[in-house]
Amino acid sequence: MNTSLSWIKAYVPDLECTAQEYADAMTLSGSKVEGFERLDENLEKIVVAKVLSVAQHPDADKLVVCQMQIGAEETVQIVTGAPNVFEGALIPVVLDGGRVATDHDGKKVEGGTKIKKGKLRGVESFGMMCSIQELGSSKEFYPEAAEDGVYIFDPEMYPDVKPGDSAVEALGLNDVNFEYEITSNRVDCFGVIGIAREAAATFGKKFCPPVVTETGNSEKASDYIDVEVQATDLCSRYIARVVKDIKLAPSPLWMQRRLASNGIRPINNIVDITNYVMEEYGQPMHAFDYDTIAGHKIIVRRASEGEMFTTLDGQERRMDSDTLMICDADKAVGIAGIMGGENSKITDSVKTMLFEAACFDGTNIRLSGKKLGMRTDAQAKFEKGLDPNTTMEAMNRACQLIEELGAGTVVGGCVDVYPVEKKPWRVAFDWKRTNRVLGTELDKDTMVGYFETIGLKYDWATNEVIVPTWRQDVLCHADLDEEVARFYGYDNIPVTLPKGSGKGSIPLDRRLADIGRDVAEQYGFSEAMTYSFESPKVFDKLRLAADDKLRGTVTIANPLGEDFSVMRTTPLNGMLTSLATNYNRRNKNGRLYEMAKIYLPKALPLTELPDERIQFTLGFYGDGDFFDMKGVLEDFIRRVGMKKTLTYANTGAYAFLHPGRQAEISYDGVLIGYLGEVHPAVCETYGIGERAYIGVLDMPLICEYASFDLKYEGIAKFPAVTRDLSMVMKKSVLAGDVEAVIRKNGGKLLEEYRLFDIYEGSQILEGHKSMAYSVTLRSKDHTLTDEEITGVMNGILKGLAALGVELRQ
């Protein structure tokens, strides 16, 4: 969609802004400006000059020396080779130091070409006469321009132009053409009036659309033409009017310039009116020679399969049964919404004209054009799905222009086939909700004011917005929120945190499962998927006691066999079976994980559905040991925001694990899982020929403690202090007990501690071990003093002494 700034200002007369300001503001309010082109770019010091005299150049047969009047009393001498110069002609002239758009070969160049005074064959010349090409345009848009020579202002077209005037302004080149990216749901913005309405609302100016007056003589159009719409599903409205006594002539200068600024070539008054209304309202129109319409009847129907038709461009085209045709009583006269036929086109001999304005199905027009390999301006408009009520407005505007331009006599009335009238609809409006959605504090009157500037009426009694039919995009409250946002200004909306219930977001259990997968895969584990149906024999393989609660299972009523007869209560059988498969296929290092679901009956026999729980299960053999598995689980716990320290205890409760290499995992006093080395007998039963390790975390319990309430802490401003502790203790003292003392007695100044050495050997008493920790202390608001550091370290040593721990000498 393109519009010129001058055309917009015709309907928003108080609009004052630069091209860049216009582009920026319109883009922010929702009418995205892709770019703009200044028609007067590189045109400087170009004035209207009158030829006072023409004399032959003394040394060149093809050059003449002209004295030019460029003001009330000012004259200059210009040498030219233009063949169409004559005394008294008004010509655009670029003066010394000015600039034109093209080079000497007539091609547009970036930055234009600067013109300086000089001598041509020894005679001084103080400027250059300009052709329309040198002014950056072409004869296509200025049909009165000479084919070969300079541009000469026609006194009839430019009665008020005089020497010294700006030639750029006189030619309408002091304009800017804007290119918009309009979305398909904003069909109202595919016309200049729609864009002007948006511009008025954007800049807070008054919108002054053209005033359409009643047209037509005392006759009735229904006496001249009859209309029958057979394909009512493809044509929602068809309007026909008749114009007599056609007088073809050039359209007025103002219309030519507006069309040219939008890139449309002026042709004659009738054609220009149809193009003008199409650009103005976004409603394509078509004119037929009334005398070529057989039976003076229009029939809108589908084409016959294989029907041939010759369009205005002289090409014969084959139709199919989905193509909508405009026909008379005997033949087709146009392809609906795409192009008219050669057999009914307007010629110079036309006396009576049939005007058509209709609303066709956009999807059908697009598909038909694609099948025919055609693409026209009218088709591009119809494809969007036009408003049938705009059809009558456009028809009335076109007939008004015909009367104003003296192009013919409009017959009174019209033939309007409109079986199902499209009416405005209502959308409930809650201004408080809009403020909540946008994070603004606007009052209701302000919001209603925005609506009224763009043609949306408000019913104060019902709190409803009445949406006109041309605003096909406003259907619900969210659309009203958008209207408020774009005219209040997206850049004015304050930054706020979103509020809501979180509906539509990923559930917490799935988020935690995703984090578990990420952690496992970062450590080289691959995801496994095992059956939830198992055999009761697996409990013997896992060395479970006869009264173990895990043996209480949900039994399948109609199992495939004994091996799939119960629902699993532990994920270990599937994991160990998969590890065994990898081991027996000579996979050197097997690492697997699974989000395994188990089924724990609440009572047996079943009285209600069992408790279904996801258990994050990891297993591996090969490289690694107990502490590798422990590190993976702790990393997962850290990643899900569980900030308290895990505690471990070997209760010997898991018969399928090595009695001295197993641990229950607790968090804040709650048992959340276990890990350990698989019992050698169990490994042998499953056929795993080396040590294997497993870890299991109960995900429903993890969900209760996980938190994503993470807070940023700035980089520390004060230095840290590190102290190393090398200690001797009995082997029975656990590292966890030592670390608990360090955490407790380190207080707020403790930033980090790390075990970096364990030693057992000849230099240590028998039955003892040496452990060395690095302890980091730091204050957030000051540099630590020696007294503070000594006090913390003494407190840690005092607590360790209670465990029988001594500093190593």
XYZ file of C-alpha atoms in Angstrom, residues 290-659:
370
model
C -23.312 0.145 -21.785
C -24.107 -0.361 -25.485
C -22.068 -3.601 -25.571
C -24.063 -5.204 -22.713
C -26.480 -7.611 -24.435
C -30.020 -7.456 -23.085
C -28.885 -4.651 -20.767
C -28.563 -7.255 -18.069
C -25.673 -8.271 -15.791
C -25.422 -11.873 -14.562
C -22.836 -12.848 -11.938
C -22.192 -16.571 -12.285
C -19.519 -19.224 -12.232
C -17.751 -19.894 -15.521
C -18.415 -23.053 -17.473
C -15.576 -25.582 -17.340
C -13.167 -24.766 -20.180
C -14.950 -21.516 -21.149
C -12.676 -19.184 -23.154
C -12.569 -15.449 -22.531
C -10.502 -12.592 -23.955
C -9.448 -10.039 -21.334
C -8.636 -6.341 -21.757
C -4.976 -7.103 -22.426
C -5.985 -9.018 -25.544
C -5.130 -12.476 -24.201
C -7.521 -15.400 -24.511
C -7.826 -17.332 -21.262
C -9.382 -20.667 -20.276
C -11.710 -20.608 -17.263
C -12.725 -23.335 -14.858
C -15.974 -23.774 -12.949
C -14.594 -22.035 -9.814
C -13.899 -18.750 -11.601
C -16.497 -16.020 -11.044
C -17.563 -14.207 -14.202
C -19.473 -11.005 -14.957
C -21.770 -11.711 -17.920
C -24.528 -10.080 -19.927
C -27.519 -11.894 -21.396
C -25.360 -13.556 -24.083
C -21.713 -13.621 -23.081
C -19.082 -13.034 -20.414
C -17.847 -9.423 -20.180
C -15.345 -9.654 -17.336
C -13.521 -11.857 -14.817
C -14.932 -10.760 -11.484
C -12.460 -8.824 -9.360
C -9.566 -9.348 -11.767
C -9.977 -7.861 -15.258
C -12.674 -6.772 -17.675
C -13.194 -8.110 -21.149
C -12.083 -6.697 -24.475
C -15.652 -6.985 -25.754
C -17.020 -4.356 -23.323
C -14.104 -1.984 -22.788
C -14.454 1.775 -22.785
C -13.386 3.336 -26.088
C -13.221 6.907 -27.314
C -16.649 6.450 -28.923
C -18.423 5.478 -25.722
C -21.678 7.346 -25.089
C -23.222 5.521 -22.114
C -21.317 3.726 -19.392
C -22.244 1.082 -16.853
C -20.432 1.526 -13.544
C -19.785 -1.571 -11.395
C -18.844 -1.736 -7.708
C -19.045 -5.101 -5.981
C -17.791 -7.205 -3.102
C -16.410 -10.594 -4.136
C -15.079 -13.492 -2.081
C -11.401 -12.764 -1.459
C -10.225 -16.361 -1.358
C -11.928 -17.180 -4.661
C -10.398 -14.116 -6.332
C -6.908 -15.072 -5.142
C -7.206 -18.672 -6.301
C -8.708 -17.690 -9.651
C -5.947 -15.176 -10.309
C -3.318 -17.766 -9.442
C -4.826 -20.345 -11.797
C -4.970 -17.804 -14.633
C -1.486 -16.493 -13.956
C -2.832 -12.968 -13.505
C -2.106 -10.250 -10.980
C -3.920 -6.895 -11.049
C -4.323 -3.986 -8.627
C -8.033 -4.749 -8.255
C -7.294 -8.389 -7.518
C -4.800 -7.385 -4.812
C -7.554 -5.383 -3.083
C -10.308 -7.999 -3.400
C -8.061 -10.746 -2.045
C -8.102 -9.112 1.382
C -11.875 -9.530 1.783
C -13.490 -6.116 1.402
C -16.340 -4.615 3.389
C -19.597 -4.775 1.366
C -20.818 -1.539 2.933
C -17.854 0.398 1.514
C -19.069 -0.586 -1.952
C -21.928 1.924 -1.915
C -19.745 4.700 -0.495
C -17.213 4.204 -3.280
C -19.915 4.124 -5.956
C -21.411 7.391 -4.720
C -17.984 9.004 -4.605
C -17.218 7.962 -8.183
C -20.533 9.330 -9.468
C -19.955 12.568 -7.576
C -16.560 12.967 -9.275
C -18.158 12.299 -12.673
C -20.557 15.173 -12.130
C -17.906 17.481 -10.676
C -15.543 16.823 -13.585
C -18.302 17.125 -16.169
C -17.548 13.636 -17.468
C -21.186 12.658 -17.976
C -24.738 12.647 -16.688
C -25.398 10.256 -13.817
C -28.701 8.416 -13.983
C -30.590 8.549 -10.703
C -30.641 5.621 -8.290
C -28.787 2.347 -8.626
C -29.353 -1.384 -8.880
C -28.138 -2.856 -5.606
C -28.165 -6.633 -5.062
C -27.359 -7.101 -1.378
C -29.212 -10.184 -0.065
C -27.635 -10.371 3.405
C -26.731 -6.993 4.863
C -23.630 -6.866 7.008
C -24.280 -4.857 10.175
C -22.033 -3.399 12.894
C -21.374 -5.590 15.906
C -20.743 -4.908 19.573
C -17.804 -5.813 21.803
C -18.109 -5.507 25.579
C -15.528 -3.151 27.064
C -14.070 -3.073 30.574
C -11.648 -0.151 30.893
C -10.265 -1.436 34.194
C -9.316 -4.717 32.558
C -7.518 -2.819 29.802
C -5.452 -0.996 32.426
C -4.602 -4.309 34.086
C -3.536 -5.854 30.791
C -1.432 -2.877 29.694
C -0.099 -1.889 33.097
C -1.432 1.653 32.614
C -3.567 4.030 34.665
C -5.675 5.653 31.952
C -9.178 6.880 32.663
C -12.213 5.621 30.790
C -12.834 8.896 28.945
C -9.344 8.824 27.465
C -9.814 5.296 26.164
C -13.216 6.094 24.676
C -11.621 9.141 23.064
C -9.142 6.871 21.276
C -12.020 4.745 19.986
C -13.936 7.718 18.656
C -10.959 9.080 16.726
C -10.838 5.895 14.666
C -14.560 5.557 14.099
C -15.447 3.143 16.911
C -18.581 4.370 18.696
C -19.189 3.748 22.387
C -22.532 2.915 24.002
C -22.310 4.346 27.527
C -25.532 2.614 28.574
C -24.298 -0.907 27.838
C -20.505 -0.370 28.079
C -20.073 -1.735 24.576
C -18.019 -0.581 21.613
C -19.991 -0.493 18.350
C -17.635 -1.699 15.637
C -18.222 -0.477 12.060
C -18.159 -3.151 9.374
C -14.953 -1.843 7.837
C -13.026 -2.721 11.034
C -13.071 -6.478 10.478
C -10.157 -6.976 12.883
C -11.943 -5.801 16.063
C -13.728 -8.875 17.405
C -12.935 -9.225 21.114
C -11.733 -7.314 24.162
C -8.075 -7.978 23.382
C -8.520 -6.077 20.115
C -9.831 -3.090 22.079
C -6.805 -3.327 24.384
C -4.611 -3.119 21.308
C -6.387 0.014 20.057
C -5.788 1.742 23.386
C -2.148 0.611 23.485
C -1.215 1.795 20.028
C -2.708 5.269 20.355
C -1.556 5.782 23.936
C 1.867 4.795 22.595
C 3.681 1.514 23.090
C 6.722 3.556 24.080
C 4.694 5.192 26.880
C 3.543 1.943 28.487
C 5.521 1.468 31.730
C 7.651 -1.592 32.297
C 5.848 -3.902 34.731
C 6.144 -7.506 35.751
C 3.489 -9.767 34.246
C 0.651 -10.852 36.504
C -1.534 -13.912 36.268
C -2.160 -17.426 37.408
C 0.456 -18.928 35.123
C -2.133 -20.739 33.062
C -0.680 -22.074 29.882
C 2.864 -22.314 31.281
C 4.789 -25.576 31.602
C 3.762 -27.386 34.826
C 6.340 -27.570 37.597
C 6.743 -31.352 37.410
C 7.528 -31.174 33.702
C 9.986 -28.336 34.226
C 11.794 -30.366 36.869
C 11.815 -33.419 34.618
C 13.324 -31.332 31.826
C 16.055 -30.124 34.162
C 16.710 -33.724 35.213
C 17.116 -34.743 31.575
C 19.474 -31.845 30.938
C 21.644 -32.668 33.941
C 21.789 -36.388 33.148
C 22.664 -35.818 29.500
C 25.359 -33.287 30.409
C 27.040 -36.044 32.420
C 26.866 -38.496 29.534
C 23.711 -40.414 30.441
C 21.308 -41.548 27.712
C 17.567 -41.742 28.251
C 16.006 -45.174 28.634
C 12.349 -46.156 28.342
C 11.296 -49.361 30.080
C 8.014 -51.169 30.630
C 5.715 -50.380 33.540
C 4.463 -54.022 33.408
C 6.750 -56.526 35.108
C 6.939 -60.042 36.473
C 6.603 -60.780 40.220
C 9.930 -62.669 39.893
C 11.884 -59.405 39.721
C 11.532 -59.001 43.488
C 13.524 -62.196 44.029
C 16.181 -60.956 41.604
C 16.432 -57.783 43.677
C 16.762 -59.809 46.928
C 13.719 -58.204 48.518
C 12.425 -59.741 51.722
C 9.176 -61.713 51.580
C 7.391 -59.069 53.610
C 8.882 -56.093 51.763
C 6.168 -53.516 50.991
C 7.415 -53.227 47.393
C 6.039 -56.727 46.764
C 2.524 -55.373 47.190
C 1.611 -54.713 43.552
C -1.299 -53.840 41.329
C -2.129 -57.011 39.390
C -3.185 -56.776 35.743
C -6.630 -58.294 35.193
C -5.854 -59.664 31.720
C -2.055 -59.745 31.359
C -0.198 -60.760 28.195
C 1.657 -63.278 30.336
C 3.328 -63.731 33.697
C 6.267 -61.548 32.680
C 3.865 -58.563 32.296
C 1.332 -59.346 35.024
C 1.983 -56.654 37.675
C 2.583 -52.901 37.729
C 6.070 -52.063 38.925
C 6.688 -50.600 42.365
C 10.387 -49.885 41.822
C 12.218 -48.678 38.707
C 15.322 -50.802 39.337
C 14.466 -53.899 37.317
C 14.037 -51.938 34.088
C 17.243 -49.961 34.681
C 19.369 -53.007 35.579
C 17.983 -54.994 32.649
C 18.922 -52.185 30.269
C 22.409 -51.870 31.777
C 22.869 -55.615 31.412
C 21.858 -55.447 27.763
C 24.476 -52.751 27.135
C 27.122 -54.683 29.038
C 26.478 -57.921 27.141
C 26.700 -56.037 23.833
C 30.213 -54.939 24.824
C 29.380 -51.324 25.552
C 32.396 -50.348 27.634
C 30.687 -47.627 29.651
C 26.934 -47.792 30.124
C 25.143 -44.699 31.444
C 21.330 -44.558 31.445
C 18.612 -42.468 33.055
C 14.815 -42.681 33.097
C 11.885 -40.681 34.399
C 10.272 -43.931 35.497
C 6.717 -44.122 36.758
C 5.942 -46.535 39.611
C 2.529 -47.595 40.946
C 2.098 -47.936 44.728
C -1.289 -49.296 45.821
C -2.859 -47.418 48.718
C -4.584 -50.595 49.884
C -4.889 -54.211 48.737
C -7.151 -55.381 47.391
C -7.538 -52.140 45.428
C -10.250 -49.749 46.541
C -8.981 -46.704 44.651
C -6.410 -45.798 42.041
C -2.776 -46.390 43.082
C -0.300 -43.626 43.822
C 1.550 -42.989 40.562
C 4.979 -41.464 41.189
C 7.763 -40.429 38.842
C 11.210 -41.468 40.034
C 14.338 -39.945 38.519
C 16.461 -43.059 38.104
C 20.136 -43.154 37.036
C 22.380 -46.152 36.558
C 25.864 -46.763 35.208
C 28.793 -49.154 35.094
C 32.353 -48.615 33.862
C 34.163 -45.356 34.547
C 33.021 -43.768 37.807
C 32.154 -44.722 41.354
C 29.781 -43.971 44.224
C 30.888 -40.349 44.426
C 30.316 -39.703 40.727
C 26.691 -40.755 41.149
C 26.444 -38.619 44.287
C 27.777 -35.588 42.360
C 25.199 -35.942 39.575
C 22.325 -36.074 42.056
C 23.659 -33.088 44.004
C 24.025 -31.065 40.802
C 20.390 -31.780 39.966
C 19.300 -30.722 43.458
C 21.242 -27.476 43.078
C 19.765 -26.783 39.632
C 16.158 -27.049 40.863
C 16.743 -24.461 43.572
C 16.852 -26.709 46.666
C 19.267 -24.614 48.730
C 19.637 -26.699 51.862
C 22.340 -29.329 52.144
C 21.554 -32.981 51.520
C 22.240 -35.461 54.284
C 23.224 -39.083 53.774
C 22.807 -42.082 56.068
C 23.661 -45.771 55.587
C 20.802 -47.646 57.221
C 21.383 -50.863 55.280
C 17.717 -50.792 54.272
C 18.258 -51.678 50.592
C 19.014 -55.354 50.077
C 19.776 -54.849 46.362
C 22.644 -52.447 47.227
C 26.090 -53.155 48.620
C 25.714 -53.088 52.447
